[in-house]
Amino acid sequence: MPFPPPRAYPDLLYVSEYFSQSAQKLSFYSWYGNAKLFRFQVPEDTVLLRWLLQASKGKGPECTSMEITVHFRYGAPPVINPLGTQFPSNATVRPSYNLTMTLSITLQNSTFVNITTPAAGDWFIAVHLPQAAGKIEVKGFSTPCAYIFQPDMFVLRLVDVPILEPDTPLQQTIASPARPLHVKIFIPEYTATMQFTLRSCVANGTKACAIRVVLGSIMLPQSFQKTLRCTGTADCSLVLHSPPWEKWLQIMAEDLGTANASVSFEMIASFTACKPGSTNSFLNFYNSLNQSQSTPALGGGPNASTPGMLGNTTLPAVGAANNASDPGTFCLQNQPVIREDLDVASVRFRVINGPSIPVHSEFPTLLLFNLNTGMDSGGTLVVNLLLNEVHEIIGNASVFACMSAASPMLTLNTTQNCKTAFFQGYPLSVTASSTEATLIIPYPETDNWFLSLQLICPRGQGECNKAKAKVTISTYLTPCFDDCGTYGQCSLLRRHGYLYAGCSCKAGWGGWSCTDNTKAQSVGSQNLATLLLTLSNLMFLPAIAVALYRYYLVEASVYTYTMFFSTFYHACDQPGVAVMCIMDYDTLQYCDFLGSVVAIWVTILCMARVKKILKYVLFVLGTLLIAMSLQLDRRGIWNMMGPCLFALIIMIMAWVYHGVKRRHCYPTSWKRWVFYLIPGITLAFVAISVYAFMETNDNYYYTHSIWHILVASSVAFLLPPCDKHKKPWAWSEKLICRYQICKNDREELYAVT
């Protein structure tokens, strides 16, 4: 067990637990879906967290030195930016905590990460390799190196943690400097401030001692633990503004002395409450809801749903919204909010009797957004403020807002820094000159989120006493902001039972929401790429004409099929705006792959010059087997190489048979070799080289177009000449062969009557 010895952590007080997740194969990074995500649940009262990070690589020569980047975050998946791209405007992003593991000479690397007093709840690890090279690898042609990563989590949890009650002194003793003391206190709702005091400290019978007290838990990437150093004989205290509501606050005290002696002291904590003012908005909503439910629904029974109300909603507590009190005694105005679940990581928040709410200068207006289900952290939280009107506006008065997790900001009129006791919030403001503000938070932490609003005057609150503003609030959780825009696709990702979303960008666009156009393709470039990839398929027209000229009707039909579906597949496969899909994308892709492989199959069999009955049997049987293999693995190299090699074996055997039978090299004509076979084989080999070794994401549109041209041209060269007893374009005579004397393949005469 990789923990300190029992001398520091006695077995009677601590319990160790072990958590592990299955190893994952890492990928090179091009978008968030390439990062492997791991989710761990840290239990309550954990005093030490240790991650064992294990990375390994294969033994082949393709496995080179590699750097593995590991990101950590509490409460939500890490927001990472390995490519250095831009985030959308109005998005607030805080860099994740990360470290790098290097795999060089050794095949394995193990790293430990220790965190003392971690916050309880979800912890996420995201792991990825460096940026992808962009080369298009043909599956099965080369073996990529496997880089494997597996995290294990060890926790040391304290049993029976002493509880500090409000306004009740708690006497505690630190036995030795090697054993710190842990206590916890529960923070009730509507707590404005908490004052913690340590007093009556005695060490070795004297009143002079040195103690360090740490309040709060570590939360990556940012941690706002409060530290209090107590030395000498005087009492020491610390005031926390806006501590986290309805949570346990961890307190750790350790002796800074060098002597191995016990230290005793008293702890006491007191709270200052911030009472919410009364509001009639929820009662009006509740009464209207009861009235609508008492009215029979049209066309429904007693269980029929009420028109205008959606089924899956979460109502706020009545007591929280209707805490009647004298206007002079409350310090905030509570505005009830309804949570409406729409889909995975898709939530809409509706303000009761909203969406406009009044904002005052005397006290903040508070809205609660429930994002603590554990499944909301995989989306993007969007908050929009719109200043509608300001009554009795004075000077440059503005509405200042703060979005924070765990607890609200209650002193907006004095600090305006949007920072609670253990969380740095996200500020917003609207004025008469700038009436709209938007905040985008990718992957918000799992917690209750609070939006505090207050009217602020630049010269002091005295001149704002009679002013009041109305602000329209629109808040929602969406999988991807703006659905990743025009040049992106929002993909829902899954890690075990956890779902999260990410944007996959196209046409050179990048960024978290595909809004970074630094390397974006212009519309002209997109049109050029589409034209090259589609019109290059017209090079099959000479091959079709040669096949018809030489009476190869089946082969001409296959080439026509391949040209048609390759053209419209690439018209549908474009990443930008120059896209046209005549049917489902998957169907077009399958037909394109099938036509390409079957075209190669029938061309080589046609070159073999086997008997027609055998050739057509091989045509049909090979096509059926190719269709089956493509259904199993569409991009495997052997789905193309297998039929090609088998057809080449048949062709070589047939040519050897013809050569032995004629006692001459086959094909017999040197002109056939010089002007047709050698150019055709050369074009085919160049095409395969371009397809397998030269294609990248950047040059795909012209290298793949070259592939189309070379393959289609090689077919026109490789098709064998027609039989000597058949005339060119002889198939056209069959179309008008009615009551005439016709010649069959055996040159026998039949009278058609």
PDB file of N, CA, C and O in Angstrom, residues 516-576:
ATOM      1  N   ASP A 516     -12.738  29.008 -34.550  1.00  0.00           N
ATOM      2  CA  ASP A 516     -11.413  29.517 -34.897  1.00  0.00           C
ATOM      3  C   ASP A 516     -11.179  29.303 -36.393  1.00  0.00           C
ATOM      4  O   ASP A 516     -11.047  28.169 -36.870  1.00  0.00           O
ATOM      5  N   ASN A 517     -11.117  30.402 -37.132  1.00  0.00           N
ATOM      6  CA  ASN A 517     -10.962  30.321 -38.594  1.00  0.00           C
ATOM      7  C   ASN A 517      -9.537  30.616 -39.047  1.00  0.00           C
ATOM      8  O   ASN A 517      -9.313  31.014 -40.191  1.00  0.00           O
ATOM      9  N   THR A 518      -8.565  30.434 -38.137  1.00  0.00           N
ATOM     10  CA  THR A 518      -7.174  30.734 -38.484  1.00  0.00           C
ATOM     11  C   THR A 518      -6.710  29.912 -39.676  1.00  0.00           C
ATOM     12  O   THR A 518      -6.049  30.421 -40.587  1.00  0.00           O
ATOM     13  N   LYS A 519      -7.034  28.641 -39.704  1.00  0.00           N
ATOM     14  CA  LYS A 519      -6.627  27.750 -40.789  1.00  0.00           C
ATOM     15  C   LYS A 519      -7.818  27.297 -41.630  1.00  0.00           C
ATOM     16  O   LYS A 519      -7.740  26.261 -42.291  1.00  0.00           O
ATOM     17  N   ALA A 520      -8.880  28.061 -41.614  1.00  0.00           N
ATOM     18  CA  ALA A 520     -10.101  27.640 -42.303  1.00  0.00           C
ATOM     19  C   ALA A 520      -9.948  27.733 -43.815  1.00  0.00           C
ATOM     20  O   ALA A 520      -9.280  28.633 -44.341  1.00  0.00           O
ATOM     21  N   GLN A 521     -10.565  26.803 -44.503  1.00  0.00           N
ATOM     22  CA  GLN A 521     -10.612  26.841 -45.961  1.00  0.00           C
ATOM     23  C   GLN A 521     -11.640  27.866 -46.417  1.00  0.00           C
ATOM     24  O   GLN A 521     -12.734  27.962 -45.848  1.00  0.00           O
ATOM     25  N   SER A 522     -11.293  28.596 -47.446  1.00  0.00           N
ATOM     26  CA  SER A 522     -12.247  29.538 -48.020  1.00  0.00           C
ATOM     27  C   SER A 522     -13.331  28.771 -48.770  1.00  0.00           C
ATOM     28  O   SER A 522     -13.188  27.581 -49.080  1.00  0.00           O
ATOM     29  N   VAL A 523     -14.414  29.460 -49.059  1.00  0.00           N
ATOM     30  CA  VAL A 523     -15.500  28.823 -49.812  1.00  0.00           C
ATOM     31  C   VAL A 523     -15.006  28.413 -51.196  1.00  0.00           C
ATOM     32  O   VAL A 523     -15.398  27.356 -51.727  1.00  0.00           O
ATOM     33  N   GLY A 524     -14.119  29.213 -51.784  1.00  0.00           N
ATOM     34  CA  GLY A 524     -13.561  28.848 -53.079  1.00  0.00           C
ATOM     35  C   GLY A 524     -12.748  27.567 -53.013  1.00  0.00           C
ATOM     36  O   GLY A 524     -12.826  26.718 -53.907  1.00  0.00           O
ATOM     37  N   SER A 525     -11.953  27.418 -51.929  1.00  0.00           N
ATOM     38  CA  SER A 525     -11.183  26.183 -51.765  1.00  0.00           C
ATOM     39  C   SER A 525     -12.092  24.986 -51.562  1.00  0.00           C
ATOM     40  O   SER A 525     -11.825  23.888 -52.076  1.00  0.00           O
ATOM     41  N   GLN A 526     -13.177  25.182 -50.833  1.00  0.00           N
ATOM     42  CA  GLN A 526     -14.121  24.093 -50.634  1.00  0.00           C
ATOM     43  C   GLN A 526     -14.788  23.693 -51.948  1.00  0.00           C
ATOM     44  O   GLN A 526     -14.952  22.493 -52.235  1.00  0.00           O
ATOM     45  N   ASN A 527     -15.150  24.680 -52.760  1.00  0.00           N
ATOM     46  CA  ASN A 527     -15.747  24.359 -54.060  1.00  0.00           C
ATOM     47  C   ASN A 527     -14.746  23.650 -54.969  1.00  0.00           C
ATOM     48  O   ASN A 527     -15.105  22.707 -55.688  1.00  0.00           O
ATOM     49  N   LEU A 528     -13.487  24.105 -54.920  1.00  0.00           N
ATOM     50  CA  LEU A 528     -12.458  23.465 -55.736  1.00  0.00           C
ATOM     51  C   LEU A 528     -12.251  22.019 -55.311  1.00  0.00           C
ATOM     52  O   LEU A 528     -12.116  21.124 -56.165  1.00  0.00           O
ATOM     53  N   ALA A 529     -12.215  21.762 -54.011  1.00  0.00           N
ATOM     54  CA  ALA A 529     -12.039  20.395 -53.528  1.00  0.00           C
ATOM     55  C   ALA A 529     -13.192  19.508 -53.966  1.00  0.00           C
ATOM     56  O   ALA A 529     -12.987  18.361 -54.389  1.00  0.00           O
ATOM     57  N   THR A 530     -14.410  20.028 -53.884  1.00  0.00           N
ATOM     58  CA  THR A 530     -15.567  19.237 -54.302  1.00  0.00           C
ATOM     59  C   THR A 530     -15.521  18.938 -55.794  1.00  0.00           C
ATOM     60  O   THR A 530     -15.799  17.809 -56.230  1.00  0.00           O
ATOM     61  N   LEU A 531     -15.167  19.939 -56.584  1.00  0.00           N
ATOM     62  CA  LEU A 531     -15.107  19.728 -58.033  1.00  0.00           C
ATOM     63  C   LEU A 531     -14.012  18.726 -58.402  1.00  0.00           C
ATOM     64  O   LEU A 531     -14.210  17.865 -59.272  1.00  0.00           O
ATOM     65  N   LEU A 532     -12.856  18.818 -57.761  1.00  0.00           N
ATOM     66  CA  LEU A 532     -11.780  17.883 -58.067  1.00  0.00           C
ATOM     67  C   LEU A 532     -12.171  16.450 -57.728  1.00  0.00           C
ATOM     68  O   LEU A 532     -11.953  15.526 -58.522  1.00  0.00           O
ATOM     69  N   LEU A 533     -12.747  16.247 -56.562  1.00  0.00           N
ATOM     70  CA  LEU A 533     -13.065  14.887 -56.124  1.00  0.00           C
ATOM     71  C   LEU A 533     -14.230  14.286 -56.893  1.00  0.00           C
ATOM     72  O   LEU A 533     -14.314  13.064 -57.030  1.00  0.00           O
ATOM     73  N   THR A 534     -15.117  15.125 -57.381  1.00  0.00           N
ATOM     74  CA  THR A 534     -16.270  14.592 -58.123  1.00  0.00           C
ATOM     75  C   THR A 534     -15.977  14.483 -59.619  1.00  0.00           C
ATOM     76  O   THR A 534     -16.209  13.432 -60.228  1.00  0.00           O
ATOM     77  N   LEU A 535     -15.452  15.545 -60.206  1.00  0.00           N
ATOM     78  CA  LEU A 535     -15.238  15.524 -61.657  1.00  0.00           C
ATOM     79  C   LEU A 535     -14.091  14.599 -62.060  1.00  0.00           C
ATOM     80  O   LEU A 535     -14.037  14.160 -63.219  1.00  0.00           O
ATOM     81  N   SER A 536     -13.181  14.288 -61.143  1.00  0.00           N
ATOM     82  CA  SER A 536     -12.115  13.342 -61.487  1.00  0.00           C
ATOM     83  C   SER A 536     -12.676  11.955 -61.789  1.00  0.00           C
ATOM     84  O   SER A 536     -12.027  11.151 -62.477  1.00  0.00           O
ATOM     85  N   ASN A 537     -13.864  11.662 -61.296  1.00  0.00           N
ATOM     86  CA  ASN A 537     -14.485  10.373 -61.603  1.00  0.00           C
ATOM     87  C   ASN A 537     -14.937  10.273 -63.059  1.00  0.00           C
ATOM     88  O   ASN A 537     -15.215   9.173 -63.549  1.00  0.00           O
ATOM     89  N   LEU A 538     -15.005  11.413 -63.760  1.00  0.00           N
ATOM     90  CA  LEU A 538     -15.380  11.370 -65.179  1.00  0.00           C
ATOM     91  C   LEU A 538     -14.304  10.693 -66.025  1.00  0.00           C
ATOM     92  O   LEU A 538     -14.555  10.379 -67.199  1.00  0.00           O
ATOM     93  N   MET A 539     -13.132  10.458 -65.449  1.00  0.00           N
ATOM     94  CA  MET A 539     -12.106   9.712 -66.176  1.00  0.00           C
ATOM     95  C   MET A 539     -12.499   8.260 -66.399  1.00  0.00           C
ATOM     96  O   MET A 539     -11.826   7.532 -67.151  1.00  0.00           O
ATOM     97  N   PHE A 540     -13.580   7.822 -65.762  1.00  0.00           N
ATOM     98  CA  PHE A 540     -14.099   6.487 -66.054  1.00  0.00           C
ATOM     99  C   PHE A 540     -14.830   6.449 -67.397  1.00  0.00           C
ATOM    100  O   PHE A 540     -15.102   5.357 -67.913  1.00  0.00           O
ATOM    101  N   LEU A 541     -15.159   7.597 -67.953  1.00  0.00           N
ATOM    102  CA  LEU A 541     -15.870   7.604 -69.238  1.00  0.00           C
ATOM    103  C   LEU A 541     -15.043   6.954 -70.344  1.00  0.00           C
ATOM    104  O   LEU A 541     -15.593   6.163 -71.139  1.00  0.00           O
ATOM    105  N   PRO A 542     -13.710   7.229 -70.476  1.00  0.00           N
ATOM    106  CA  PRO A 542     -12.940   6.482 -71.485  1.00  0.00           C
ATOM    107  C   PRO A 542     -12.935   4.982 -71.236  1.00  0.00           C
ATOM    108  O   PRO A 542     -13.020   4.193 -72.192  1.00  0.00           O
ATOM    109  N   ALA A 543     -12.836   4.572 -69.983  1.00  0.00           N
ATOM    110  CA  ALA A 543     -12.879   3.136 -69.691  1.00  0.00           C
ATOM    111  C   ALA A 543     -14.224   2.541 -70.066  1.00  0.00           C
ATOM    112  O   ALA A 543     -14.298   1.415 -70.600  1.00  0.00           O
ATOM    113  N   ILE A 544     -15.311   3.263 -69.811  1.00  0.00           N
ATOM    114  CA  ILE A 544     -16.645   2.777 -70.189  1.00  0.00           C
ATOM    115  C   ILE A 544     -16.759   2.690 -71.706  1.00  0.00           C
ATOM    116  O   ILE A 544     -17.296   1.707 -72.255  1.00  0.00           O
ATOM    117  N   ALA A 545     -16.239   3.692 -72.402  1.00  0.00           N
ATOM    118  CA  ALA A 545     -16.303   3.675 -73.872  1.00  0.00           C
ATOM    119  C   ALA A 545     -15.491   2.515 -74.449  1.00  0.00           C
ATOM    120  O   ALA A 545     -15.936   1.824 -75.384  1.00  0.00           O
ATOM    121  N   VAL A 546     -14.312   2.261 -73.894  1.00  0.00           N
ATOM    122  CA  VAL A 546     -13.493   1.138 -74.369  1.00  0.00           C
ATOM    123  C   VAL A 546     -14.196  -0.183 -74.106  1.00  0.00           C
ATOM    124  O   VAL A 546     -14.197  -1.098 -74.955  1.00  0.00           O
ATOM    125  N   ALA A 547     -14.820  -0.316 -72.916  1.00  0.00           N
ATOM    126  CA  ALA A 547     -15.530  -1.550 -72.601  1.00  0.00           C
ATOM    127  C   ALA A 547     -16.697  -1.776 -73.550  1.00  0.00           C
ATOM    128  O   ALA A 547     -16.930  -2.899 -74.028  1.00  0.00           O
ATOM    129  N   LEU A 548     -17.452  -0.741 -73.862  1.00  0.00           N
ATOM    130  CA  LEU A 548     -18.569  -0.893 -74.800  1.00  0.00           C
ATOM    131  C   LEU A 548     -18.054  -1.182 -76.206  1.00  0.00           C
ATOM    132  O   LEU A 548     -18.648  -2.000 -76.938  1.00  0.00           O
ATOM    133  N   TYR A 549     -16.991  -0.553 -76.576  1.00  0.00           N
ATOM    134  CA  TYR A 549     -16.421  -0.764 -77.910  1.00  0.00           C
ATOM    135  C   TYR A 549     -15.983  -2.215 -78.094  1.00  0.00           C
ATOM    136  O   TYR A 549     -16.106  -2.779 -79.184  1.00  0.00           O
ATOM    137  N   ARG A 550     -15.469  -2.820 -77.007  1.00  0.00           N
ATOM    138  CA  ARG A 550     -14.962  -4.182 -77.095  1.00  0.00           C
ATOM    139  C   ARG A 550     -15.969  -5.226 -76.601  1.00  0.00           C
ATOM    140  O   ARG A 550     -15.607  -6.351 -76.313  1.00  0.00           O
ATOM    141  N   TYR A 551     -17.201  -4.828 -76.432  1.00  0.00           N
ATOM    142  CA  TYR A 551     -18.294  -5.755 -76.135  1.00  0.00           C
ATOM    143  C   TYR A 551     -18.226  -6.289 -74.692  1.00  0.00           C
ATOM    144  O   TYR A 551     -18.692  -7.373 -74.393  1.00  0.00           O
ATOM    145  N   TYR A 552     -17.660  -5.522 -73.759  1.00  0.00           N
ATOM    146  CA  TYR A 552     -17.638  -5.912 -72.357  1.00  0.00           C
ATOM    147  C   TYR A 552     -18.750  -5.149 -71.628  1.00  0.00           C
ATOM    148  O   TYR A 552     -18.518  -4.136 -70.972  1.00  0.00           O
ATOM    149  N   LEU A 553     -19.955  -5.661 -71.777  1.00  0.00           N
ATOM    150  CA  LEU A 553     -21.114  -4.931 -71.254  1.00  0.00           C
ATOM    151  C   LEU A 553     -21.167  -4.974 -69.725  1.00  0.00           C
ATOM    152  O   LEU A 553     -21.511  -3.983 -69.078  1.00  0.00           O
ATOM    153  N   VAL A 554     -20.870  -6.146 -69.149  1.00  0.00           N
ATOM    154  CA  VAL A 554     -20.914  -6.242 -67.685  1.00  0.00           C
ATOM    155  C   VAL A 554     -19.866  -5.327 -67.062  1.00  0.00           C
ATOM    156  O   VAL A 554     -20.133  -4.609 -66.086  1.00  0.00           O
ATOM    157  N   GLU A 555     -18.650  -5.344 -67.618  1.00  0.00           N
ATOM    158  CA  GLU A 555     -17.602  -4.486 -67.096  1.00  0.00           C
ATOM    159  C   GLU A 555     -17.973  -3.019 -67.234  1.00  0.00           C
ATOM    160  O   GLU A 555     -17.748  -2.211 -66.315  1.00  0.00           O
ATOM    161  N   ALA A 556     -18.564  -2.636 -68.371  1.00  0.00           N
ATOM    162  CA  ALA A 556     -18.995  -1.247 -68.556  1.00  0.00           C
ATOM    163  C   ALA A 556     -20.047  -0.853 -67.530  1.00  0.00           C
ATOM    164  O   ALA A 556     -20.055   0.281 -67.029  1.00  0.00           O
ATOM    165  N   SER A 557     -20.939  -1.789 -67.211  1.00  0.00           N
ATOM    166  CA  SER A 557     -21.963  -1.505 -66.196  1.00  0.00           C
ATOM    167  C   SER A 557     -21.327  -1.272 -64.828  1.00  0.00           C
ATOM    168  O   SER A 557     -21.732  -0.369 -64.082  1.00  0.00           O
ATOM    169  N   VAL A 558     -20.320  -2.088 -64.481  1.00  0.00           N
ATOM    170  CA  VAL A 558     -19.649  -1.913 -63.190  1.00  0.00           C
ATOM    171  C   VAL A 558     -18.923  -0.573 -63.139  1.00  0.00           C
ATOM    172  O   VAL A 558     -18.973   0.144 -62.129  1.00  0.00           O
ATOM    173  N   TYR A 559     -18.259  -0.187 -64.220  1.00  0.00           N
ATOM    174  CA  TYR A 559     -17.558   1.097 -64.243  1.00  0.00           C
ATOM    175  C   TYR A 559     -18.538   2.260 -64.132  1.00  0.00           C
ATOM    176  O   TYR A 559     -18.242   3.265 -63.462  1.00  0.00           O
ATOM    177  N   THR A 560     -19.691   2.139 -64.763  1.00  0.00           N
ATOM    178  CA  THR A 560     -20.713   3.192 -64.664  1.00  0.00           C
ATOM    179  C   THR A 560     -21.221   3.315 -63.232  1.00  0.00           C
ATOM    180  O   THR A 560     -21.389   4.418 -62.697  1.00  0.00           O
ATOM    181  N   TYR A 561     -21.459   2.160 -62.592  1.00  0.00           N
ATOM    182  CA  TYR A 561     -21.903   2.142 -61.194  1.00  0.00           C
ATOM    183  C   TYR A 561     -20.852   2.808 -60.294  1.00  0.00           C
ATOM    184  O   TYR A 561     -21.180   3.631 -59.430  1.00  0.00           O
ATOM    185  N   THR A 562     -19.581   2.451 -60.493  1.00  0.00           N
ATOM    186  CA  THR A 562     -18.502   3.013 -59.680  1.00  0.00           C
ATOM    187  C   THR A 562     -18.383   4.517 -59.876  1.00  0.00           C
ATOM    188  O   THR A 562     -18.241   5.279 -58.904  1.00  0.00           O
ATOM    189  N   MET A 563     -18.438   4.974 -61.112  1.00  0.00           N
ATOM    190  CA  MET A 563     -18.338   6.405 -61.392  1.00  0.00           C
ATOM    191  C   MET A 563     -19.479   7.171 -60.746  1.00  0.00           C
ATOM    192  O   MET A 563     -19.266   8.233 -60.132  1.00  0.00           O
ATOM    193  N   PHE A 564     -20.684   6.645 -60.837  1.00  0.00           N
ATOM    194  CA  PHE A 564     -21.852   7.347 -60.302  1.00  0.00           C
ATOM    195  C   PHE A 564     -21.755   7.501 -58.785  1.00  0.00           C
ATOM    196  O   PHE A 564     -21.866   8.611 -58.237  1.00  0.00           O
ATOM    197  N   PHE A 565     -21.520   6.390 -58.082  1.00  0.00           N
ATOM    198  CA  PHE A 565     -21.539   6.456 -56.619  1.00  0.00           C
ATOM    199  C   PHE A 565     -20.280   7.108 -56.061  1.00  0.00           C
ATOM    200  O   PHE A 565     -20.330   7.740 -54.999  1.00  0.00           O
ATOM    201  N   SER A 566     -19.157   6.997 -56.731  1.00  0.00           N
ATOM    202  CA  SER A 566     -17.969   7.711 -56.273  1.00  0.00           C
ATOM    203  C   SER A 566     -18.161   9.216 -56.403  1.00  0.00           C
ATOM    204  O   SER A 566     -17.743   9.991 -55.530  1.00  0.00           O
ATOM    205  N   THR A 567     -18.810   9.634 -57.467  1.00  0.00           N
ATOM    206  CA  THR A 567     -19.067  11.068 -57.668  1.00  0.00           C
ATOM    207  C   THR A 567     -19.940  11.626 -56.563  1.00  0.00           C
ATOM    208  O   THR A 567     -19.617  12.651 -55.926  1.00  0.00           O
ATOM    209  N   PHE A 568     -21.054  10.958 -56.281  1.00  0.00           N
ATOM    210  CA  PHE A 568     -22.001  11.513 -55.313  1.00  0.00           C
ATOM    211  C   PHE A 568     -21.599  11.217 -53.876  1.00  0.00           C
ATOM    212  O   PHE A 568     -22.019  11.939 -52.966  1.00  0.00           O
ATOM    213  N   TYR A 569     -20.785  10.191 -53.659  1.00  0.00           N
ATOM    214  CA  TYR A 569     -20.248   9.990 -52.310  1.00  0.00           C
ATOM    215  C   TYR A 569     -19.307  11.130 -51.941  1.00  0.00           C
ATOM    216  O   TYR A 569     -19.386  11.685 -50.838  1.00  0.00           O
ATOM    217  N   HIS A 570     -18.413  11.507 -52.842  1.00  0.00           N
ATOM    218  CA  HIS A 570     -17.480  12.593 -52.539  1.00  0.00           C
ATOM    219  C   HIS A 570     -18.188  13.949 -52.517  1.00  0.00           C
ATOM    220  O   HIS A 570     -17.730  14.870 -51.833  1.00  0.00           O
ATOM    221  N   ALA A 571     -19.297  14.083 -53.225  1.00  0.00           N
ATOM    222  CA  ALA A 571     -20.082  15.316 -53.120  1.00  0.00           C
ATOM    223  C   ALA A 571     -20.755  15.427 -51.758  1.00  0.00           C
ATOM    224  O   ALA A 571     -20.981  16.529 -51.254  1.00  0.00           O
ATOM    225  N   CYS A 572     -21.041  14.270 -51.138  1.00  0.00           N
ATOM    226  CA  CYS A 572     -21.687  14.258 -49.822  1.00  0.00           C
ATOM    227  C   CYS A 572     -20.669  14.245 -48.689  1.00  0.00           C
ATOM    228  O   CYS A 572     -20.996  14.595 -47.562  1.00  0.00           O
ATOM    229  N   ASP A 573     -19.441  13.853 -48.988  1.00  0.00           N
ATOM    230  CA  ASP A 573     -18.415  13.659 -47.965  1.00  0.00           C
ATOM    231  C   ASP A 573     -17.633  14.939 -47.665  1.00  0.00           C
ATOM    232  O   ASP A 573     -16.714  14.921 -46.854  1.00  0.00           O
ATOM    233  N   GLN A 574     -17.979  16.049 -48.273  1.00  0.00           N
ATOM    234  CA  GLN A 574     -17.200  17.275 -48.102  1.00  0.00           C
ATOM    235  C   GLN A 574     -17.442  17.891 -46.737  1.00  0.00           C
ATOM    236  O   GLN A 574     -18.553  17.862 -46.209  1.00  0.00           O
ATOM    237  N   PRO A 575     -16.388  18.479 -46.131  1.00  0.00           N
ATOM    238  CA  PRO A 575     -16.519  19.025 -44.786  1.00  0.00           C
ATOM    239  C   PRO A 575     -17.157  20.406 -44.726  1.00  0.00           C
ATOM    240  O   PRO A 575     -17.593  20.826 -43.663  1.00  0.00           O
ATOM    241  N   GLY A 576     -17.162  21.125 -45.816  1.00  0.00           N
ATOM    242  CA  GLY A 576     -17.624  22.511 -45.768  1.00  0.00           C
ATOM    243  C   GLY A 576     -19.057  22.681 -46.207  1.00  0.00           C
ATOM    244  O   GLY A 576     -19.936  21.853 -45.951  1.00  0.00           O
TER     245      GLY A 576
END
